[in-house]
Amino acid sequence: MRAVAILLLHVLLLASRTAEARCEAQPRFLTLEYLHRWEIIAFGRVIKTHDDASARYESFATLILEGSWQGDPPNPLTVYHSDSAHGYQFTEGSSYLVFASRDAGGRIEASICSPTCRGSDCLPQRNLLGEPTARF
């Protein structure tokens, strides 16, 4: 039993290091330059989610936007995301500050490595960004 517990611990540690390695470009402290790396920066409330565990980036959230800082996003905004253990999860009814990029096909995607955040957790990012350049 102890051997199984140790094996599980090693698997969990390896998984967390793998996710960490994918996000290694994140700075220790947020800067405005870092935040502007994403094509789209927008704030809004999730009105719909769809999760498809069978395919990567087939899960999405649709948000009604209140404002944006970069990228001229459509309103409503549909953001695709990975629904894996290390993917970003959106909750219907919650507000998010989304940092996203377009894939080769033009879909807007937010990854776990982006500084996307929910509600009051976004205060550091919102303070750095200032007022939105567009309001909806």
Coordinates of C-alpha atoms in Angstrom, one line a residue:
M1 CA 0.0 0.0 0.0
R2 CA 2.8 2.4 0.9
A3 CA 4.5 1.7 -2.5
V4 CA 1.3 2.6 -4.3
A5 CA 1.1 5.9 -2.4
I6 CA 4.7 6.7 -3.2
L7 CA 4.2 5.9 -6.9
L8 CA 1.1 8.1 -7.0
L9 CA 3.0 11.0 -5.3
H10 CA 5.7 10.7 -8.0
V11 CA 3.2 10.8 -10.8
L12 CA 1.5 13.9 -9.4
L13 CA 4.9 15.6 -8.9
L14 CA 5.9 14.8 -12.5
A15 CA 2.6 16.1 -13.8
S16 CA 2.9 19.4 -11.9
R17 CA 6.5 19.8 -13.1
T18 CA 5.4 19.2 -16.7
A19 CA 2.7 22.0 -16.5
E20 CA 5.3 24.2 -14.8
A21 CA 7.8 23.7 -17.5
R22 CA 5.2 24.7 -20.2
C23 CA 4.7 28.0 -18.3
E24 CA 8.3 28.7 -17.5
A25 CA 8.2 32.0 -19.5
Q26 CA 5.9 33.5 -16.9
P27 CA 7.7 36.2 -14.9
R28 CA 7.9 36.1 -11.2
F29 CA 6.2 39.5 -11.0
L30 CA 3.6 40.8 -13.5
T31 CA 4.7 43.6 -15.8
L32 CA 2.7 45.6 -18.4
E33 CA 5.0 44.3 -21.1
Y34 CA 4.3 40.7 -20.1
L35 CA 0.5 41.3 -20.1
H36 CA 0.6 42.8 -23.6
R37 CA 2.1 39.6 -25.0
W38 CA -1.4 38.3 -25.7
E39 CA -3.4 39.3 -28.8
I40 CA -6.6 39.8 -26.9
I41 CA -7.2 41.3 -23.4
A42 CA -10.8 41.6 -22.4
F43 CA -13.1 41.5 -19.3
G44 CA -16.5 40.0 -19.2
R45 CA -19.0 37.5 -17.7
V46 CA -19.3 33.9 -18.8
I47 CA -22.8 33.1 -20.1
K48 CA -22.1 29.7 -21.5
T49 CA -19.6 26.9 -21.1
H50 CA -19.0 23.7 -23.1
D51 CA -16.6 21.0 -22.1
D52 CA -15.5 18.2 -24.4
A53 CA -13.0 15.9 -22.7
S54 CA -12.4 14.0 -25.8
A55 CA -10.4 16.6 -27.7
R56 CA -7.8 19.3 -26.8
Y57 CA -9.2 22.8 -27.1
E58 CA -12.7 21.7 -27.8
S59 CA -13.9 23.2 -24.6
F60 CA -15.0 26.8 -24.6
A61 CA -16.6 29.6 -22.7
T62 CA -18.7 32.4 -24.2
L63 CA -18.4 35.8 -22.4
I64 CA -20.4 39.0 -22.7
L65 CA -17.7 41.6 -22.6
E66 CA -17.7 44.8 -20.5
G67 CA -14.4 46.1 -21.8
S68 CA -11.2 45.4 -23.6
W69 CA -7.6 46.6 -23.7
Q70 CA -6.2 45.0 -26.8
G71 CA -7.1 43.0 -29.9
D72 CA -10.6 44.3 -30.9
P73 CA -12.4 41.2 -29.6
P74 CA -15.9 40.2 -30.8
N75 CA -18.8 40.6 -28.3
P76 CA -19.8 38.0 -27.2
L77 CA -16.4 36.5 -27.1
T78 CA -15.9 32.7 -27.4
V79 CA -12.7 31.5 -25.8
Y80 CA -11.4 28.0 -26.4
H81 CA -9.4 26.2 -23.7
S82 CA -7.9 22.9 -22.8
D83 CA -10.1 21.0 -20.3
S84 CA -7.2 18.8 -19.2
A85 CA -6.0 18.7 -15.6
H86 CA -3.8 21.6 -16.3
G87 CA -6.2 23.6 -18.5
Y88 CA -8.0 26.8 -17.5
Q89 CA -11.6 26.3 -16.3
F90 CA -14.4 28.9 -16.7
T91 CA -17.5 29.0 -14.5
E92 CA -20.9 30.3 -15.8
G93 CA -21.9 33.5 -14.2
S94 CA -18.4 34.5 -13.1
S95 CA -16.4 37.4 -14.5
Y96 CA -13.0 37.0 -16.0
L97 CA -10.1 39.0 -17.3
V98 CA -9.1 37.0 -20.4
F99 CA -5.6 37.0 -22.0
A100 CA -5.9 35.0 -25.2
S101 CA -4.2 34.5 -28.6
R102 CA -5.6 33.3 -31.9
D103 CA -4.5 29.9 -33.2
A104 CA -3.6 29.2 -36.9
G105 CA -7.3 28.8 -37.7
G106 CA -8.3 32.1 -36.1
R107 CA -9.9 30.6 -32.9
I108 CA -9.3 32.5 -29.7
E109 CA -7.6 30.4 -27.1
A110 CA -6.7 31.0 -23.4
S111 CA -4.1 28.6 -21.9
I112 CA -3.2 27.9 -18.3
C113 CA 0.0 29.8 -18.9
S114 CA -1.8 33.0 -19.6
P115 CA -2.6 35.4 -16.7
T116 CA -6.3 34.9 -17.2
C117 CA -8.0 35.3 -13.9
R118 CA -11.5 35.4 -12.2
G119 CA -13.2 38.3 -10.4
S120 CA -11.3 40.0 -7.6
D121 CA -8.2 37.8 -8.3
C122 CA -7.6 40.1 -11.3
L123 CA -6.9 43.3 -9.3
P124 CA -3.1 43.2 -9.9
Q125 CA -3.6 42.8 -13.6
R126 CA -6.4 45.4 -13.8
N127 CA -4.3 47.9 -11.9
L128 CA -1.4 47.4 -14.3
L129 CA -3.7 47.7 -17.4
G130 CA -5.6 50.8 -16.2
E131 CA -9.0 51.7 -17.7
P132 CA -10.2 49.6 -20.7
T133 CA -9.6 51.2 -24.1
A134 CA -13.0 50.0 -25.3
R135 CA -16.3 49.6 -23.4
F136 CA -19.2 47.5 -24.5

